[in-house]
Coordinates of C-alpha atoms in Angstrom, one line a residue:
Chain A
M1 CA -73.4 -41.4 -14.8
V2 CA -70.4 -39.2 -13.6
R3 CA -71.9 -36.2 -11.8
W4 CA -69.4 -32.9 -12.1
Q5 CA -67.9 -32.2 -8.5
P6 CA -67.3 -28.2 -8.5
H7 CA -63.3 -28.2 -6.9
A8 CA -63.7 -32.0 -6.4
S9 CA -59.2 -31.6 -6.4
E10 CA -59.2 -29.0 -4.6
R11 CA -61.4 -30.5 -1.8
L12 CA -59.2 -33.5 -1.7
V13 CA -56.1 -32.6 -1.1
V14 CA -57.6 -29.9 1.7
A15 CA -59.1 -33.4 3.5
A16 CA -56.1 -35.6 2.4
L17 CA -53.3 -32.7 4.3
E18 CA -56.3 -32.3 7.0
L19 CA -56.3 -36.0 7.9
F20 CA -52.6 -36.7 7.0
E21 CA -51.5 -33.8 10.1
E22 CA -54.1 -35.1 12.2
R23 CA -53.5 -38.9 12.0
G24 CA -50.5 -39.2 10.0
Y25 CA -49.9 -40.1 6.2
E26 CA -49.2 -44.0 6.9
N27 CA -52.7 -44.0 8.9
T28 CA -54.8 -42.4 6.3
T29 CA -57.0 -44.3 3.8
V30 CA -58.4 -43.0 0.3
I31 CA -61.5 -43.6 1.5
E32 CA -61.1 -41.5 4.3
I33 CA -60.1 -38.9 2.8
A34 CA -62.7 -38.9 0.2
E35 CA -64.9 -38.9 3.0
R36 CA -64.0 -36.0 4.5
A37 CA -63.9 -34.4 0.9
G38 CA -67.7 -35.5 0.5
L39 CA -66.7 -37.1 -2.6
T40 CA -66.3 -41.0 -3.6
K41 CA -63.5 -43.2 -3.7
S42 CA -64.3 -43.3 -7.2
T43 CA -64.4 -39.5 -7.7
F44 CA -60.7 -39.5 -5.7
F45 CA -59.3 -42.0 -8.5
R46 CA -60.5 -40.0 -11.7
H47 CA -58.3 -37.2 -10.4
F48 CA -55.0 -38.7 -8.8
P49 CA -53.4 -42.2 -9.5
D50 CA -52.4 -43.2 -5.8
K51 CA -52.6 -41.4 -2.4
R52 CA -49.3 -40.8 -2.6
E53 CA -50.0 -37.9 -5.5
V54 CA -52.3 -36.2 -4.3
L55 CA -50.3 -33.8 -2.7
F56 CA -48.1 -33.0 -5.8
G57 CA -51.0 -31.6 -8.1
G58 CA -51.1 -34.1 -10.9
G59 CA -49.3 -32.1 -13.4
T60 CA -50.6 -28.9 -12.8
M61 CA -46.8 -27.2 -11.9
T62 CA -45.0 -29.0 -14.9
G63 CA -48.0 -27.5 -17.4
L64 CA -47.1 -23.8 -15.9
L65 CA -43.7 -24.1 -16.3
V66 CA -43.5 -25.4 -19.3
D67 CA -45.9 -22.8 -20.8
G68 CA -43.8 -20.2 -18.9
I69 CA -40.4 -21.4 -20.4
D70 CA -42.2 -21.1 -24.0
A71 CA -43.9 -18.1 -23.7
A72 CA -41.1 -16.1 -22.7
P73 CA -39.3 -13.6 -24.7
A74 CA -37.3 -14.6 -27.4
G75 CA -33.9 -12.5 -26.4
A76 CA -34.4 -13.7 -22.7
S77 CA -31.2 -16.0 -21.4
P78 CA -31.8 -19.4 -19.7
L79 CA -32.3 -18.6 -16.7
E80 CA -35.0 -15.8 -17.6
A81 CA -36.9 -17.9 -19.2
V82 CA -36.8 -20.1 -16.3
A83 CA -37.7 -16.4 -14.1
H84 CA -40.8 -15.3 -16.5
A85 CA -41.9 -19.1 -15.5
L86 CA -41.5 -18.8 -12.2
D87 CA -43.1 -16.1 -12.0
V88 CA -46.1 -17.3 -14.1
I89 CA -46.3 -20.2 -11.4
G90 CA -46.4 -17.1 -8.4
R91 CA -49.4 -15.7 -10.6
E92 CA -51.3 -18.8 -10.8
A93 CA -50.1 -21.6 -8.3
F94 CA -48.5 -19.9 -5.5
T95 CA -50.9 -17.4 -4.2
A96 CA -51.0 -15.1 -1.0
D97 CA -53.8 -17.0 0.0
R98 CA -51.7 -20.6 -0.7
R99 CA -49.0 -19.9 1.6
E100 CA -50.6 -21.4 4.8
F101 CA -51.2 -24.3 2.8
G102 CA -47.7 -24.5 1.2
A103 CA -46.3 -24.6 4.4
R104 CA -48.3 -27.0 6.4
R105 CA -47.7 -29.4 2.9
S106 CA -44.2 -28.9 3.4
A107 CA -44.2 -30.2 6.8
V108 CA -46.3 -33.2 6.1
I109 CA -43.9 -34.1 3.2
A110 CA -40.9 -33.8 5.3
A111 CA -42.5 -35.9 8.2
N112 CA -42.7 -38.9 5.7
P113 CA -40.3 -41.2 3.8
E114 CA -42.7 -42.5 0.8
L115 CA -44.2 -38.9 0.2
R116 CA -40.6 -37.4 0.2
E117 CA -39.4 -40.1 -2.2
R118 CA -42.2 -39.0 -4.5
E119 CA -41.6 -35.7 -4.0
A120 CA -38.0 -36.0 -4.8
L121 CA -39.1 -37.7 -8.1
K122 CA -41.4 -35.5 -9.1
G123 CA -38.7 -32.8 -8.6
L124 CA -36.7 -35.0 -11.1
G125 CA -39.6 -34.6 -13.5
L126 CA -39.8 -30.9 -13.2
T127 CA -36.2 -30.3 -14.2
A128 CA -36.6 -32.8 -17.0
S129 CA -39.7 -30.6 -18.2
M130 CA -37.8 -27.3 -18.0
I131 CA -34.6 -29.1 -19.6
D132 CA -37.1 -30.1 -23.1
A133 CA -38.4 -26.4 -22.9
L134 CA -35.3 -24.7 -22.7
K135 CA -33.7 -27.4 -25.6
R136 CA -36.9 -26.5 -27.7
R137 CA -36.1 -22.8 -27.2
G138 CA -32.6 -23.6 -29.1
V139 CA -30.2 -24.1 -25.5
A140 CA -27.5 -26.1 -25.7
D141 CA -28.0 -29.3 -24.4
L142 CA -25.4 -29.1 -21.7
T143 CA -27.0 -25.5 -21.1
S144 CA -30.1 -26.2 -20.8
R145 CA -28.9 -29.1 -18.1
V146 CA -27.1 -26.7 -16.2
A147 CA -29.9 -23.8 -16.0
A148 CA -32.5 -26.2 -15.3
E149 CA -30.8 -27.6 -12.1
L150 CA -29.9 -24.1 -11.3
G151 CA -33.6 -23.0 -11.7
A152 CA -34.7 -26.1 -10.0
L153 CA -32.5 -24.7 -6.8
A154 CA -33.9 -21.5 -6.7
W155 CA -37.7 -22.7 -7.0
K156 CA -36.4 -24.8 -4.2
I157 CA -35.0 -22.3 -2.2
A158 CA -37.7 -19.9 -3.2
Y159 CA -40.8 -21.9 -1.7
E160 CA -38.8 -22.3 1.1
R161 CA -38.6 -18.4 1.8
W162 CA -42.2 -18.0 0.3
S163 CA -43.9 -20.7 3.1
D164 CA -42.3 -18.9 5.7
T165 CA -45.5 -17.4 7.4
N166 CA -43.8 -14.1 8.4
N167 CA -42.5 -13.3 4.5
S168 CA -44.6 -11.5 2.8
D169 CA -43.1 -11.0 -0.8
N170 CA -45.0 -12.7 -3.2
F171 CA -43.6 -15.8 -5.0
G172 CA -42.3 -14.4 -8.2
E173 CA -40.4 -11.6 -6.6
L174 CA -38.5 -14.2 -4.3
A175 CA -38.0 -16.3 -7.4
R176 CA -36.6 -13.5 -9.3
R177 CA -34.3 -12.1 -6.8
T178 CA -33.4 -16.0 -5.8
L179 CA -32.3 -16.9 -9.0
T180 CA -30.0 -13.8 -8.8
E181 CA -28.4 -15.0 -5.6
V182 CA -27.9 -18.2 -7.4
Q183 CA -26.2 -17.4 -10.6
A184 CA -23.9 -15.4 -8.5
A185 CA -23.1 -18.0 -6.5
S186 CA -22.5 -20.1 -9.7
A187 CA -19.9 -18.0 -10.3
L188 CA -17.7 -18.7 -6.7
C189 CA -17.9 -22.2 -6.7
Chain B
M1 CA -24.1 -67.3 16.3
V2 CA -23.7 -64.9 13.1
R3 CA -21.3 -66.9 11.0
W4 CA -19.1 -64.5 9.0
Q5 CA -20.1 -64.7 4.9
P6 CA -17.6 -62.9 2.9
H7 CA -18.6 -60.6 0.3
A8 CA -22.3 -61.5 1.0
S9 CA -23.2 -58.0 0.5
E10 CA -21.6 -57.9 -3.2
R11 CA -23.5 -61.5 -3.7
L12 CA -26.4 -60.2 -2.6
V13 CA -26.2 -57.2 -5.0
V14 CA -24.9 -59.6 -7.9
A15 CA -27.8 -61.8 -7.2
A16 CA -30.7 -59.3 -7.4
L17 CA -29.4 -57.7 -10.3
E18 CA -29.3 -60.7 -12.1
L19 CA -33.4 -61.6 -10.8
F20 CA -34.4 -57.7 -11.4
E21 CA -33.0 -57.9 -15.2
E22 CA -34.6 -61.9 -15.8
R23 CA -38.0 -61.4 -14.2
G24 CA -38.7 -58.0 -12.8
Y25 CA -38.4 -55.7 -9.8
E26 CA -41.5 -56.2 -8.7
N27 CA -41.9 -60.3 -8.8
T28 CA -38.6 -60.9 -7.5
T29 CA -38.6 -61.3 -3.8
V30 CA -36.1 -60.5 -0.6
I31 CA -35.7 -64.8 -0.2
E32 CA -35.3 -65.6 -4.2
I33 CA -32.3 -62.7 -4.0
A34 CA -30.8 -64.4 -0.8
E35 CA -31.4 -68.0 -1.7
R36 CA -29.6 -66.8 -5.6
A37 CA -26.8 -65.6 -3.7
G38 CA -26.6 -68.5 -1.8
L39 CA -27.8 -66.8 1.2
T40 CA -30.4 -65.9 3.6
K41 CA -33.0 -63.4 4.1
S42 CA -31.5 -62.7 7.6
T43 CA -28.5 -62.2 6.1
F44 CA -30.1 -60.1 2.9
F45 CA -31.5 -57.6 6.3
R46 CA -28.4 -57.2 7.8
H47 CA -27.2 -55.5 4.7
F48 CA -30.1 -54.0 3.3
P49 CA -33.1 -52.2 5.4
D50 CA -35.8 -53.9 2.5
K51 CA -35.8 -54.8 -1.6
R52 CA -35.8 -51.5 -2.5
E53 CA -32.2 -50.5 -1.1
V54 CA -30.2 -53.7 -2.9
L55 CA -29.0 -52.1 -6.0
F56 CA -27.9 -48.0 -3.6
G57 CA -24.8 -49.7 -1.9
G58 CA -26.1 -48.7 1.7
G59 CA -24.3 -45.5 2.3
T60 CA -20.8 -46.6 1.2
M61 CA -20.7 -43.9 -1.8
T62 CA -21.8 -40.9 0.7
G63 CA -19.2 -42.1 2.7
L64 CA -16.6 -41.6 0.2
L65 CA -18.0 -38.4 -1.2
V66 CA -17.7 -36.6 2.3
D67 CA -14.3 -38.4 2.9
G68 CA -13.2 -37.1 -0.5
I69 CA -14.1 -33.2 0.1
D70 CA -13.3 -33.1 3.6
A71 CA -9.9 -34.6 2.4
A72 CA -9.3 -31.9 -0.6
P73 CA -6.2 -29.2 -0.5
A74 CA -6.9 -26.3 1.4
G75 CA -7.0 -23.9 -0.8
A76 CA -9.4 -25.6 -3.7
S77 CA -12.4 -24.1 -5.3
P78 CA -16.1 -25.8 -4.2
L79 CA -15.8 -27.4 -7.3
E80 CA -12.2 -28.6 -7.2
A81 CA -12.8 -29.8 -4.0
V82 CA -15.9 -32.1 -5.4
A83 CA -14.0 -33.0 -8.1
H84 CA -11.2 -34.3 -5.5
A85 CA -14.3 -36.6 -4.4
L86 CA -15.4 -37.9 -7.8
D87 CA -11.5 -39.3 -8.2
V88 CA -11.7 -41.1 -5.1
I89 CA -14.9 -42.7 -6.2
G90 CA -13.6 -43.5 -9.6
R91 CA -10.6 -45.1 -7.2
E92 CA -12.7 -46.4 -4.6
A93 CA -15.9 -47.8 -6.4
F94 CA -16.8 -47.2 -10.3
T95 CA -13.6 -49.0 -11.0
A96 CA -12.8 -50.3 -14.8
D97 CA -14.2 -54.0 -13.6
R98 CA -17.6 -52.7 -12.3
R99 CA -18.0 -50.8 -15.7
E100 CA -20.5 -53.0 -17.2
F101 CA -22.2 -53.8 -13.8
G102 CA -22.9 -49.7 -14.0
A103 CA -24.8 -50.0 -17.0
R104 CA -27.4 -53.0 -15.5
R105 CA -28.0 -51.5 -13.2
S106 CA -28.8 -48.5 -15.0
A107 CA -30.9 -49.9 -16.9
V108 CA -33.0 -52.3 -14.2
I109 CA -33.7 -49.0 -12.2
A110 CA -34.7 -47.0 -15.4
A111 CA -37.1 -50.0 -15.6
N112 CA -38.7 -49.8 -12.5
P113 CA -40.7 -46.7 -10.9
E114 CA -39.9 -47.3 -7.0
L115 CA -36.2 -47.5 -7.7
R116 CA -36.6 -44.9 -9.7
E117 CA -38.3 -43.3 -7.0
R118 CA -35.7 -44.5 -4.4
E119 CA -32.3 -43.3 -6.7
A120 CA -34.3 -39.7 -6.9
L121 CA -34.4 -39.5 -3.1
K122 CA -30.8 -41.1 -3.1
G123 CA -29.6 -38.0 -5.0
L124 CA -30.8 -35.8 -2.6
G125 CA -29.3 -37.1 -0.2
L126 CA -25.8 -37.2 -2.1
T127 CA -26.8 -33.8 -2.8
A128 CA -27.4 -32.9 1.1
S129 CA -24.0 -34.5 2.1
M130 CA -22.0 -32.8 0.0
I131 CA -23.6 -29.7 1.3
D132 CA -22.4 -29.9 4.5
A133 CA -19.3 -31.5 4.0
L134 CA -18.8 -27.9 1.9
K135 CA -20.3 -26.0 4.6
R136 CA -16.9 -27.7 6.8
R137 CA -14.9 -26.3 4.5
G138 CA -15.9 -22.9 5.2
V139 CA -17.8 -22.4 2.3
A140 CA -21.4 -20.4 2.2
D141 CA -24.4 -21.4 2.5
L142 CA -25.7 -21.1 -0.6
T143 CA -22.3 -21.3 -2.6
S144 CA -22.4 -24.4 -1.3
R145 CA -25.8 -25.5 -2.4
V146 CA -24.9 -24.4 -5.7
A147 CA -21.8 -26.0 -6.4
A148 CA -23.3 -29.5 -4.9
E149 CA -25.8 -29.4 -7.2
L150 CA -23.4 -28.7 -10.3
G151 CA -21.3 -31.3 -8.4
A152 CA -24.6 -33.7 -8.7
L153 CA -25.4 -33.0 -12.3
A154 CA -21.0 -33.5 -13.4
W155 CA -21.6 -36.7 -11.5
K156 CA -24.9 -37.9 -13.2
I157 CA -23.3 -37.1 -16.6
A158 CA -20.2 -38.7 -15.8
Y159 CA -22.1 -41.5 -14.5
E160 CA -23.9 -41.6 -17.7
R161 CA -20.7 -41.4 -20.5
W162 CA -18.0 -43.8 -18.0
S163 CA -21.3 -46.6 -18.5
D164 CA -21.4 -46.5 -21.9
T165 CA -19.4 -49.6 -22.7
N166 CA -18.0 -47.9 -26.0
N167 CA -15.7 -45.4 -23.3
S168 CA -12.7 -46.6 -21.8
D169 CA -12.0 -43.4 -19.7
N170 CA -11.7 -43.7 -15.8
F171 CA -14.4 -42.0 -13.9
G172 CA -12.5 -39.9 -12.2
E173 CA -11.3 -38.5 -15.5
L174 CA -14.8 -38.4 -17.3
A175 CA -16.2 -36.3 -14.1
R176 CA -13.2 -33.5 -13.7
R177 CA -13.6 -32.9 -17.6
T178 CA -17.5 -32.8 -16.7
L179 CA -16.8 -30.2 -14.3
T180 CA -15.1 -28.1 -15.9
E181 CA -17.7 -28.4 -18.8
V182 CA -20.8 -28.2 -16.6
Q183 CA -18.8 -25.3 -14.6
A184 CA -18.7 -23.5 -18.5
A185 CA -22.1 -23.8 -19.3
S186 CA -23.2 -22.1 -15.7
A187 CA -21.6 -19.0 -16.8
L188 CA -23.8 -18.8 -20.4
C189 CA -27.4 -19.4 -18.5

């Protein structure tokens, strides 16, 4: 019988981040991550398909982003719909108590090529989900692709700004301001 | 003594693509690629750091892109500078005789998650190189980032169009037209 483990996924993520910081991603095993979290290897694999995946939230972000775009007001422009989704992410995922974790996670990913590759692929997946969500709103194919790229860039810049611990603005506000800046810059290209 | 092997790199790429098509990326070894090309494993590793890299040209594309942006006319807008670079790539790399190879390469990459990850990371690297090249032209930081993302998207769409073997337009023309479409779409976002 599988025993219910409260917050197992979060505990695994925190344990993994600590171990990657202490001894490096390459020198950490899934068993060690599970042990540090007080869980078993099989619990790890119920939450994540492999070690690389543990810092990438197993699809939560995609779900929030797509739901946010779907729920944007009917008359919203493509980038307003993206801004609405980034607001949702600010409220549900990138909350103030996660800011320091965000900065540590970014540093660990930057230090490891395998994690950078996984992050790059995740980025493409998020962009593809945004494109599909925008197309469901009736946005033309090419406009959806462009809006998703601009949205992904704004997300990335807003995340850089938000995970700077000297910054106290919330993610949704930062993302909205960054999207406006990105849109203005696109007119100068 | 290292013996000079004419076109060794190209032969390795062609051999790798054939083997990946025949038996899959996972089931192909570096030794088999070298053997198919009539070369040795150590020749392979003089040209590519690992098996994943063999379909990604070892940096040639980045060089062409950066040189193309650097050589664009002084008054060119950021996207005109990118268009200039894509022309260079059309003349030097994506020539008509490479079109069929391009389509086969895309199919092999799409079929394998490890290759998709490497492609995603290469894409980020190309975008980063474009950003640096645009900044060297005096383009503002954020405008450089936006122009590089729009340029990367236009490149991707133009490559999809170009590697469709029903299409006879050259890559440079396709890329220029696609960039114009992408820029027009950005105004609708």
